[in-house]
Short mmCIF file of C-alpha atoms in Angstrom, two decimals:
data_model
loop_
_atom_site.label_atom_id
_atom_site.label_comp_id
_atom_site.label_asym_id
_atom_site.label_seq_id
_atom_site.Cartn_x
_atom_site.Cartn_y
_atom_site.Cartn_z
CA UNK A 1 -46.76 30.77 13.81
CA UNK A 2 -44.75 28.24 12.43
CA UNK A 3 -41.25 29.09 13.02
CA UNK A 4 -39.59 25.89 12.56
CA UNK A 5 -42.79 24.76 11.64
CA UNK A 6 -42.15 22.84 8.40
CA UNK A 7 -40.48 20.05 10.01
CA UNK A 8 -40.13 16.68 8.26
CA UNK A 9 -42.14 13.95 9.92
CA UNK A 10 -40.39 11.28 11.89
CA UNK A 11 -42.27 8.34 10.45
CA UNK A 12 -43.71 7.25 7.14
CA UNK A 13 -47.42 7.47 6.72
CA UNK A 14 -50.15 6.68 4.26
CA UNK A 15 -50.10 4.68 1.03
CA UNK A 16 -48.41 5.81 -2.14
CA UNK A 17 -50.40 8.35 -4.11
CA UNK A 18 -50.99 7.94 -7.82
CA UNK A 19 -49.25 11.21 -8.59
CA UNK A 20 -47.14 11.38 -11.76
CA UNK A 21 -43.50 12.01 -10.97
CA UNK A 22 -44.02 11.84 -7.20
CA UNK A 23 -42.59 9.62 -4.52
CA UNK A 24 -44.38 8.71 -1.30
CA UNK A 25 -47.16 10.68 0.31
CA UNK A 26 -46.36 12.91 3.26
CA UNK A 27 -49.59 13.21 5.14
CA UNK A 28 -52.74 13.26 3.06
CA UNK A 29 -54.93 10.22 2.40
CA UNK A 30 -55.35 8.79 -1.06
CA UNK A 31 -58.49 10.06 -2.70
CA UNK A 32 -60.90 7.34 -3.85
CA UNK A 33 -60.61 8.46 -7.44
CA UNK A 34 -56.81 8.29 -7.31
CA UNK A 35 -56.95 4.81 -5.84
CA UNK A 36 -59.14 3.62 -8.70
CA UNK A 37 -56.87 5.26 -11.28
CA UNK A 38 -53.80 3.70 -9.69
CA UNK A 39 -55.35 0.23 -9.92
CA UNK A 40 -56.27 0.67 -13.56
CA UNK A 41 -53.40 2.73 -14.95
CA UNK A 42 -50.32 1.93 -12.87
CA UNK A 43 -49.12 -1.57 -13.70
CA UNK A 44 -45.47 -0.67 -13.06
CA UNK A 45 -44.13 -2.77 -10.17
CA UNK A 46 -42.47 0.26 -8.54
CA UNK A 47 -45.89 1.75 -7.81
CA UNK A 48 -46.77 -1.30 -5.74
CA UNK A 49 -43.64 -1.38 -3.57
CA UNK A 50 -43.97 -0.64 0.15
CA UNK A 51 -43.12 2.96 1.00
CA UNK A 52 -39.76 2.11 2.55
CA UNK A 53 -38.67 0.17 -0.55
CA UNK A 54 -40.14 2.79 -2.86
CA UNK A 55 -38.17 5.56 -1.18
CA UNK A 56 -35.05 3.45 -1.46
CA UNK A 57 -35.78 2.87 -5.14
CA UNK A 58 -36.13 6.61 -5.74
CA UNK A 59 -32.95 7.39 -3.84
CA UNK A 60 -30.95 4.72 -5.66
CA UNK A 61 -32.07 5.90 -9.09
CA UNK A 62 -32.11 9.64 -8.39
CA UNK A 63 -29.93 12.03 -10.36
CA UNK A 64 -27.02 13.64 -8.49
CA UNK A 65 -28.25 16.45 -6.24
CA UNK A 66 -27.77 19.99 -7.57
CA UNK A 67 -24.47 21.59 -6.64
CA UNK A 68 -26.29 24.94 -6.59
CA UNK A 69 -28.45 23.83 -3.65
CA UNK A 70 -25.52 22.29 -1.76
CA UNK A 71 -23.67 24.65 0.58
CA UNK A 72 -20.00 24.71 1.53
CA UNK A 73 -20.69 22.37 4.46
CA UNK A 74 -22.28 19.71 2.26
CA UNK A 75 -25.88 20.40 3.31
CA UNK A 76 -28.33 19.62 0.52
CA UNK A 77 -31.34 21.92 0.49
CA UNK A 78 -34.33 19.97 -0.79
CA UNK A 79 -37.02 21.79 1.22
CA UNK A 80 -38.37 25.20 0.19
CA UNK A 81 -40.74 27.40 2.18
CA UNK A 82 -42.63 30.02 0.17
CA UNK A 83 -44.50 32.86 1.87
CA UNK A 84 -47.67 33.68 -0.06
CA UNK A 85 -48.56 36.88 1.78
CA UNK A 86 -47.45 39.23 4.53
CA UNK A 87 -51.01 39.70 5.71
CA UNK A 88 -52.60 37.81 8.59
CA UNK A 89 -56.01 37.73 10.25
CA UNK A 90 -54.41 37.25 13.70
CA UNK A 91 -51.82 39.30 15.63
CA UNK A 92 -49.83 36.69 17.56
CA UNK A 93 -47.54 38.23 20.15
CA UNK A 94 -44.46 36.21 19.19
CA UNK A 95 -44.92 36.79 15.47
CA UNK A 96 -46.11 40.36 14.91
CA UNK A 97 -45.16 43.53 16.80
CA UNK A 98 -48.05 45.03 18.75
CA UNK A 99 -47.98 48.12 16.53
CA UNK A 100 -48.25 45.95 13.43
CA UNK A 101 -45.89 45.93 10.43
CA UNK A 102 -45.54 48.02 7.32
CA UNK A 103 -46.80 45.88 4.47
CA UNK A 104 -45.05 45.71 1.12
CA UNK A 105 -47.02 47.28 -1.74
CA UNK A 106 -48.89 44.66 -3.76
CA UNK A 107 -46.89 45.46 -6.90
CA UNK A 108 -43.71 44.43 -5.10
CA UNK A 109 -45.05 41.05 -3.96
CA UNK A 110 -44.53 37.91 -6.01
CA UNK A 111 -47.30 37.19 -8.49
CA UNK A 112 -48.78 33.72 -8.79
CA UNK A 113 -46.84 33.11 -11.98
CA UNK A 114 -43.59 34.24 -10.35
CA UNK A 115 -44.20 31.86 -7.43
CA UNK A 116 -44.74 28.93 -9.79
CA UNK A 117 -41.75 29.90 -11.93
CA UNK A 118 -39.45 29.93 -8.91
CA UNK A 119 -40.97 26.75 -7.50
CA UNK A 120 -40.44 24.96 -10.82
CA UNK A 121 -36.81 26.11 -10.89
CA UNK A 122 -36.10 24.89 -7.36
CA UNK A 123 -37.82 21.55 -7.98
CA UNK A 124 -35.80 21.08 -11.15
CA UNK A 125 -32.64 21.54 -9.05
CA UNK A 126 -33.68 18.98 -6.44
CA UNK A 127 -36.28 20.45 -4.06
CA UNK A 128 -38.88 17.77 -3.33
CA UNK A 129 -40.88 19.46 -0.57
CA UNK A 130 -42.56 22.88 -0.64
CA UNK A 131 -44.35 24.44 2.31
CA UNK A 132 -46.65 27.42 1.82
CA UNK A 133 -46.53 29.95 4.65
CA UNK A 134 -47.36 33.59 5.35
CA UNK A 135 -48.51 35.78 7.00
CA UNK A 136 -51.52 33.54 6.79
CA UNK A 137 -51.38 31.68 3.45
CA UNK A 138 -55.06 30.74 3.45
CA UNK A 139 -56.18 34.36 3.14
CA UNK A 140 -54.58 34.56 -0.29
CA UNK A 141 -57.53 34.28 -2.74
CA UNK A 142 -55.74 31.97 -5.19
CA UNK A 143 -54.14 29.61 -2.67
CA UNK A 144 -56.08 26.59 -3.98
CA UNK A 145 -54.95 27.34 -7.53
CA UNK A 146 -51.33 27.68 -6.36
CA UNK A 147 -51.51 24.24 -4.72
CA UNK A 148 -53.04 22.80 -7.90
CA UNK A 149 -50.23 24.23 -10.04
CA UNK A 150 -47.54 23.00 -7.65
CA UNK A 151 -49.13 19.54 -7.77
CA UNK A 152 -48.23 19.33 -11.46
CA UNK A 153 -44.50 19.82 -10.89
CA UNK A 154 -42.69 16.59 -11.67
CA UNK A 155 -40.35 15.61 -8.86
CA UNK A 156 -42.19 17.45 -6.10
CA UNK A 157 -43.18 14.86 -3.50
CA UNK A 158 -44.79 16.95 -0.76
CA UNK A 159 -46.94 20.09 -0.72
CA UNK A 160 -47.55 21.36 2.81
CA UNK A 161 -49.10 24.41 4.41
CA UNK A 162 -48.64 26.11 7.77
CA UNK A 163 -51.78 27.93 8.85
CA UNK A 164 -53.37 29.56 11.88
CA UNK A 165 -56.44 27.46 11.13
CA UNK A 166 -59.03 30.24 11.00
CA UNK A 167 -60.02 29.51 7.38
CA UNK A 168 -58.95 25.88 7.30
CA UNK A 169 -62.27 24.07 7.80
CA UNK A 170 -63.81 26.00 4.92
CA UNK A 171 -60.93 25.59 2.47
CA UNK A 172 -59.47 22.20 3.31
CA UNK A 173 -61.76 20.04 1.13
CA UNK A 174 -60.72 22.07 -1.94
CA UNK A 175 -57.06 22.15 -0.88
CA UNK A 176 -57.07 18.39 -0.47
CA UNK A 177 -58.61 17.93 -3.89
CA UNK A 178 -55.96 20.28 -5.35
CA UNK A 179 -53.18 18.12 -3.94
CA UNK A 180 -52.29 19.33 -0.44
CA UNK A 181 -50.32 16.62 1.35
CA UNK A 182 -49.60 17.89 4.85
CA UNK A 183 -50.85 20.47 7.35
CA UNK A 184 -49.36 22.34 10.31
CA UNK A 185 -51.83 24.30 12.44
CA UNK A 186 -50.74 26.89 15.00
CA UNK A 187 -52.43 26.68 18.40
CA UNK A 188 -50.76 27.96 21.56
CA UNK A 189 -53.48 27.43 24.13
CA UNK A 190 -56.58 25.35 24.80
CA UNK A 191 -58.21 28.17 26.79
CA UNK A 192 -60.42 30.41 24.60
CA UNK A 193 -59.85 33.55 26.67
CA UNK A 194 -56.09 33.04 26.66
CA UNK A 195 -56.23 32.44 22.91
CA UNK A 196 -57.67 35.93 22.43
CA UNK A 197 -54.94 37.40 24.61
CA UNK A 198 -52.11 35.67 22.71
CA UNK A 199 -53.38 36.34 19.18
CA UNK A 200 -55.22 39.62 19.96
CA UNK A 201 -58.26 38.33 18.06
CA UNK A 202 -61.15 35.88 18.47
CA UNK A 203 -61.20 32.56 16.62
CA UNK A 204 -60.36 29.69 18.97
CA UNK A 205 -63.35 27.61 17.94
CA UNK A 206 -62.56 28.08 14.24
CA UNK A 207 -59.05 26.73 14.80
CA UNK A 208 -60.41 23.69 16.64
CA UNK A 209 -62.89 23.17 13.83
CA UNK A 210 -60.00 23.24 11.36
CA UNK A 211 -58.06 20.63 13.32
CA UNK A 212 -61.12 18.38 13.49
CA UNK A 213 -61.73 18.81 9.75
CA UNK A 214 -58.15 17.79 8.97
CA UNK A 215 -58.54 14.65 11.07
CA UNK A 216 -61.92 13.95 9.46
CA UNK A 217 -60.42 14.20 5.96
CA UNK A 218 -57.75 11.68 6.85
CA UNK A 219 -54.60 13.75 7.28
CA UNK A 220 -52.20 11.77 9.44
CA UNK A 221 -50.53 13.20 11.31
CA UNK A 222 -52.14 16.60 11.75
CA UNK A 223 -49.32 18.71 13.14
CA UNK A 224 -50.21 21.26 15.81
CA UNK A 225 -47.57 23.92 16.49
CA UNK A 226 -47.45 25.35 20.00
CA UNK A 227 -44.99 28.12 20.90
CA UNK A 228 -44.31 27.70 24.62
CA UNK A 229 -43.79 30.91 26.64
CA UNK A 230 -43.12 31.06 30.34
CA UNK A 231 -45.88 32.67 32.34
CA UNK A 232 -48.33 32.29 29.50
CA UNK A 233 -48.95 28.71 28.43
CA UNK A 234 -46.27 26.40 29.87
CA UNK A 235 -48.89 25.21 32.36
CA UNK A 236 -50.83 23.60 29.45
CA UNK A 237 -48.12 21.18 28.28
CA UNK A 238 -49.84 18.12 29.72
CA UNK A 239 -53.23 19.15 28.33
CA UNK A 240 -51.70 19.32 24.85
CA UNK A 241 -50.15 15.88 25.28
CA UNK A 242 -53.58 14.48 26.18
CA UNK A 243 -54.85 15.69 22.80
CA UNK A 244 -52.70 12.99 21.19
CA UNK A 245 -54.38 10.16 23.09
CA UNK A 246 -57.25 9.49 20.71
CA UNK A 247 -56.34 11.54 17.65
CA UNK A 248 -53.59 11.29 15.01
CA UNK A 249 -51.99 14.56 16.11
CA UNK A 250 -48.33 15.52 16.33
CA UNK A 251 -48.26 18.32 18.90
CA UNK A 252 -45.00 20.19 18.42
CA UNK A 253 -43.75 22.28 21.31
CA UNK A 254 -41.61 25.12 19.94
CA UNK A 255 -39.06 27.07 21.93
CA UNK A 256 -39.80 30.79 21.96
CA UNK A 257 -37.52 32.46 19.39
CA UNK A 258 -36.36 36.07 18.97
CA UNK A 259 -37.59 38.13 16.01
CA UNK A 260 -37.98 41.85 15.47
CA UNK A 261 -40.70 43.34 17.63
CA UNK A 262 -41.70 40.23 19.64
CA UNK A 263 -40.00 41.42 22.87
CA UNK A 264 -38.13 38.14 23.30
CA UNK A 265 -36.10 37.57 26.41
CA UNK A 266 -34.39 34.50 27.80
CA UNK A 267 -36.61 34.35 30.88
CA UNK A 268 -39.69 33.78 28.70
CA UNK A 269 -38.15 30.81 26.94
CA UNK A 270 -38.97 27.32 28.20
CA UNK A 271 -36.24 24.95 27.07
CA UNK A 272 -36.78 21.56 25.48
CA UNK A 273 -35.29 19.74 28.46
CA UNK A 274 -37.55 21.56 30.90
CA UNK A 275 -40.61 20.72 28.80
CA UNK A 276 -39.50 17.10 28.44
CA UNK A 277 -39.00 16.77 32.20
CA UNK A 278 -42.52 18.10 32.80
CA UNK A 279 -44.03 15.55 30.42
CA UNK A 280 -41.96 12.68 31.79
CA UNK A 281 -43.08 13.38 35.34
CA UNK A 282 -46.61 12.59 34.16
CA UNK A 283 -45.69 9.81 31.70
CA UNK A 284 -42.37 8.29 32.82
CA UNK A 285 -42.56 5.62 30.09
CA UNK A 286 -42.51 8.25 27.33
CA UNK A 287 -40.85 6.72 24.26
CA UNK A 288 -38.37 8.53 22.01
CA UNK A 289 -39.05 7.99 18.30
CA UNK A 290 -36.49 7.78 15.49
CA UNK A 291 -36.23 10.80 13.19
CA UNK A 292 -34.82 11.58 9.78
CA UNK A 293 -31.39 13.21 9.79
CA UNK A 294 -32.80 16.54 8.57
CA UNK A 295 -35.67 16.67 11.04
CA UNK A 296 -35.87 19.72 13.28
CA UNK A 297 -38.10 17.86 15.73
CA UNK A 298 -37.24 15.53 18.59
CA UNK A 299 -40.23 13.19 18.63
CA UNK A 300 -41.76 11.22 21.50
CA UNK A 301 -44.84 9.12 22.07
CA UNK A 302 -46.84 8.11 25.12
CA UNK A 303 -47.36 4.34 24.85
CA UNK A 304 -50.83 3.44 23.53
CA UNK A 305 -51.55 7.03 22.50
CA UNK A 306 -52.61 7.37 18.87
CA UNK A 307 -50.57 10.51 18.20
CA UNK A 308 -47.20 11.84 19.30
CA UNK A 309 -45.43 14.97 20.55
CA UNK A 310 -42.32 16.72 19.29
CA UNK A 311 -39.97 19.43 20.47
CA UNK A 312 -38.48 22.12 18.20
CA UNK A 313 -35.24 23.07 19.94
CA UNK A 314 -34.02 25.97 17.79
CA UNK A 315 -32.57 27.85 20.75
CA UNK A 316 -31.30 25.31 23.28
CA UNK A 317 -30.09 22.61 20.87
CA UNK A 318 -29.87 23.99 17.35
CA UNK A 319 -30.03 21.69 14.34
CA UNK A 320 -28.10 23.87 11.90
CA UNK A 321 -25.76 21.04 10.97
CA UNK A 322 -28.52 19.13 9.18
CA UNK A 323 -30.54 22.10 7.91
CA UNK A 324 -32.05 21.46 4.47
CA UNK A 325 -34.37 24.49 4.30
CA UNK A 326 -34.52 27.61 2.18
CA UNK A 327 -37.11 30.38 2.34
CA UNK A 328 -38.64 32.77 -0.18
CA UNK A 329 -40.41 35.76 1.36
CA UNK A 330 -43.65 37.16 -0.03
CA UNK A 331 -41.70 39.99 -1.67
CA UNK A 332 -39.42 37.53 -3.40
CA UNK A 333 -36.28 37.51 -1.27
CA UNK A 334 -34.32 34.31 -0.75
CA UNK A 335 -33.32 33.67 2.87
CA UNK A 336 -30.92 30.79 3.39
CA UNK A 337 -31.28 30.95 7.20
CA UNK A 338 -34.35 31.78 9.26
CA UNK A 339 -32.25 33.76 11.74
CA UNK A 340 -29.89 35.37 9.24
CA UNK A 341 -30.42 38.88 7.89
CA UNK A 342 -28.79 38.23 4.52
CA UNK A 343 -31.27 38.19 1.63
CA UNK A 344 -31.16 38.09 -2.18
CA UNK A 345 -34.03 39.41 -4.31
CA UNK A 346 -35.15 36.78 -6.80
CA UNK A 347 -38.12 38.98 -7.71
CA UNK A 348 -35.86 41.71 -9.05
CA UNK A 349 -33.86 39.20 -11.05
CA UNK A 350 -37.03 37.70 -12.54
CA UNK A 351 -38.41 41.09 -13.49
CA UNK A 352 -35.13 42.21 -15.03
CA UNK A 353 -35.31 39.26 -17.41
CA UNK A 354 -32.69 36.99 -15.87
CA UNK A 355 -32.41 33.62 -17.57
CA UNK A 356 -32.94 30.35 -15.75
CA UNK A 357 -29.19 29.72 -15.70
CA UNK A 358 -28.55 33.17 -14.25
CA UNK A 359 -31.15 32.61 -11.54
CA UNK A 360 -29.68 29.24 -10.64
CA UNK A 361 -26.22 30.77 -10.29
CA UNK A 362 -27.57 33.59 -8.09
CA UNK A 363 -29.35 31.05 -5.88
CA UNK A 364 -26.25 28.88 -5.77
CA UNK A 365 -24.08 31.81 -4.69
CA UNK A 366 -26.50 32.63 -1.85
CA UNK A 367 -26.62 29.00 -0.70
CA UNK A 368 -22.84 28.84 -0.87
CA UNK A 369 -22.60 31.76 1.57
CA UNK A 370 -24.79 30.04 4.18
CA UNK A 371 -23.06 29.95 7.55
CA UNK A 372 -22.34 26.82 9.52
CA UNK A 373 -24.85 27.74 12.24
CA UNK A 374 -26.92 30.63 13.56
CA UNK A 375 -25.38 33.16 15.93
CA UNK A 376 -26.97 31.84 19.13
CA UNK A 377 -30.10 33.03 20.89
CA UNK A 378 -28.54 35.97 22.69
CA UNK A 379 -26.82 37.32 19.59
CA UNK A 380 -29.91 36.70 17.47
CA UNK A 381 -31.99 38.75 19.89
CA UNK A 382 -29.70 41.73 19.20
CA UNK A 383 -29.58 41.30 15.41
CA UNK A 384 -31.70 43.18 12.92
CA UNK A 385 -34.02 40.76 11.14
CA UNK A 386 -37.56 40.79 9.84
CA UNK A 387 -40.51 40.18 12.15
CA UNK A 388 -41.59 36.54 11.81
CA UNK A 389 -44.70 37.49 9.86
CA UNK A 390 -42.56 39.08 7.12
CA UNK A 391 -40.27 36.05 6.86
CA UNK A 392 -42.83 33.30 6.48
CA UNK A 393 -43.67 31.22 9.51
#
């Protein structure tokens, strides 16, 4: 799961990529071929600036941000999450109801061309980061082609994916070549038997293989999403922190969130402060790291550890005031808030022949109706919303 999973990193990483129309990299290493091309074909001084100066250059010379992606509270939405499928090869307890979900007929799901059309429109209006989610995005047969097409969009700086990791080791070399910048991998336990209980399927060793492959291919950081649930895996917090000692991992502890069918209750939720206290008892010199204003993660680092940890505090300390995210579900609905039940069908507008201007105005109206903050964990638990798997984790 990746609820909150598409979080902006809290530090800059990697050299600039030789990608036309792009800014700085957001996770992936520079391919050897790209490095050679950059040396030969990129004499412009801006390409050689340090990342911090380059980002400043882009910001200073950027066009005014689209009014259509700016809500009534001044929040600019430059981050789009697109669900590629409702299907998944796992059955995580916090994501999918035990009885499963009714899948949308294939004819009602977005086609590849519709996905790219919408992505191009959002990027044109100011979106510079797109995260592909699901379901499980890596079971979609054309996922590599989708990444390759997104890579061509001028102005898009980051292409990311949130995955359960089952198919990652096999697909990652091709995804990297297609232009994938950043990876989030869901892993809620380091105990194989417990893994099978949480996700109701086998596959622990495949997920670990995927994490190792991402590290091997140079992704830095490799983000690992861990939903913490009382009585299930809160006893593994310290073991997850140890993973960051010798590897460039960002282990992100996520507060358990309510969605349809996941049987959420307050007693199961382990708050950020409780988790932080547990970690600090073991590492009292834990350092807090600076974060971008729009980050959903509170980041920390054990001194001398290669990686870091983060906390996603959606329930106990919401970050609605700096939210910059929009979501498109696999069936083409725009959700302006993860926890809201208001949706607008962009698929229907596309298929009815709406012009680009009409689509932009429809999107702008939806963004303009976005509320100041979510309703709070107790109210959310009583609201009708999609199961997480049908939203896009």
